[in-house]
Short mmCIF file of C-alpha atoms and ligand atoms in Angstrom, two decimals:
data_model
loop_
_atom_site.label_atom_id
_atom_site.label_comp_id
_atom_site.label_asym_id
_atom_site.label_seq_id
_atom_site.Cartn_x
_atom_site.Cartn_y
_atom_site.Cartn_z
CA MET C 1 -28.33 6.52 3.65
CA SER C 2 -26.37 4.67 0.99
CA ALA C 3 -26.11 0.96 1.47
CA ASN C 4 -23.40 -0.87 3.31
CA LYS C 5 -20.38 1.25 2.59
CA GLN C 6 -17.89 0.56 5.28
CA TYR C 7 -14.87 2.71 5.86
CA GLU C 8 -11.82 2.26 7.99
CA GLU C 9 -9.70 5.06 9.37
CA VAL C 10 -6.04 4.80 8.39
CA ILE C 11 -2.94 6.96 8.63
CA CYS C 12 -2.50 9.29 5.68
CA CYS C 13 0.49 8.16 3.60
CA HIS C 14 1.29 11.65 2.43
CA CYS C 15 1.99 13.12 5.84
CA GLU C 16 2.25 9.89 7.87
CA GLY C 17 -0.08 11.22 10.51
CA ALA C 18 1.30 14.74 10.79
CA GLY C 19 -1.67 16.29 9.02
CA CYS C 20 -1.73 17.75 5.53
CA ILE C 21 -4.10 19.29 3.05
CA TYR C 22 -5.06 15.88 1.66
CA CYS C 23 -6.28 14.48 4.95
CA ASP C 24 -7.86 17.73 6.13
CA LYS C 25 -5.04 18.17 8.66
CA LYS C 26 -6.25 15.13 10.57
CA GLY C 27 -3.37 12.81 9.73
CA LYS C 28 -5.93 10.12 8.99
CA VAL C 29 -8.25 9.29 6.15
CA PHE C 30 -11.27 7.06 5.73
CA VAL C 31 -10.80 4.32 3.16
CA LEU C 32 -13.37 1.93 1.77
CA LYS C 33 -12.97 -1.59 3.14
CA PRO C 34 -11.12 -3.80 2.46
CA VAL C 35 -8.35 -1.27 2.98
CA LYS C 36 -5.34 -1.53 0.72
CA LYS C 37 -2.57 0.65 -0.63
CA CYS C 38 -3.19 2.48 -3.90
CA SER C 39 -2.53 0.07 -6.75
CA TYR C 40 -1.09 2.83 -8.92
CA CYS C 41 1.49 4.32 -6.60
CA ASP C 42 1.68 1.68 -3.86
CA GLY C 43 1.44 4.32 -1.16
CA ASP C 44 3.66 6.94 -2.76
CA CYS C 45 0.58 9.12 -3.35
CA CYS C 46 -0.81 10.08 -6.74
CA ILE C 47 -3.81 11.86 -8.12
CA LEU C 48 -5.81 8.63 -8.30
CA CYS C 49 -5.70 8.10 -4.56
CA GLY C 50 -6.23 11.77 -3.80
CA TYR C 51 -2.62 11.84 -2.54
CA THR C 52 -3.51 9.74 0.45
CA GLY C 53 -1.65 6.63 -0.77
CA TRP C 54 -4.74 4.46 -0.22
CA GLU C 55 -7.10 2.75 -2.58
CA LYS C 56 -10.58 4.30 -2.66
CA PRO C 57 -10.35 6.99 0.00
CA LYS C 58 -13.64 8.39 1.11
CA GLY C 59 -14.55 11.36 -1.06
CA LYS C 60 -15.50 14.69 0.39
CA TYR C 61 -18.83 14.39 -1.35
CA ASP C 62 -19.66 10.78 -0.46
ZN1 ZN Z 101 -2.07 13.76 5.39
ZN1 ZN Z 102 -1.93 6.53 -5.54
#
């Protein structure tokens, strides 16, 4: 187990909870705490936030 990584579940900004490819059709994503909006797009979704709109979303390979 990797040390002390804490994630919080938040609504995906791309689909606003409806479910899309970026949140695995769940409508929610796990984001590393402290949760904040992506500093590049401020929630508009860009490649740096994996199109979730959040800073440091949990990677599929984490
Ligand atoms: Zn989504
Ligand atoms: Zn972004």
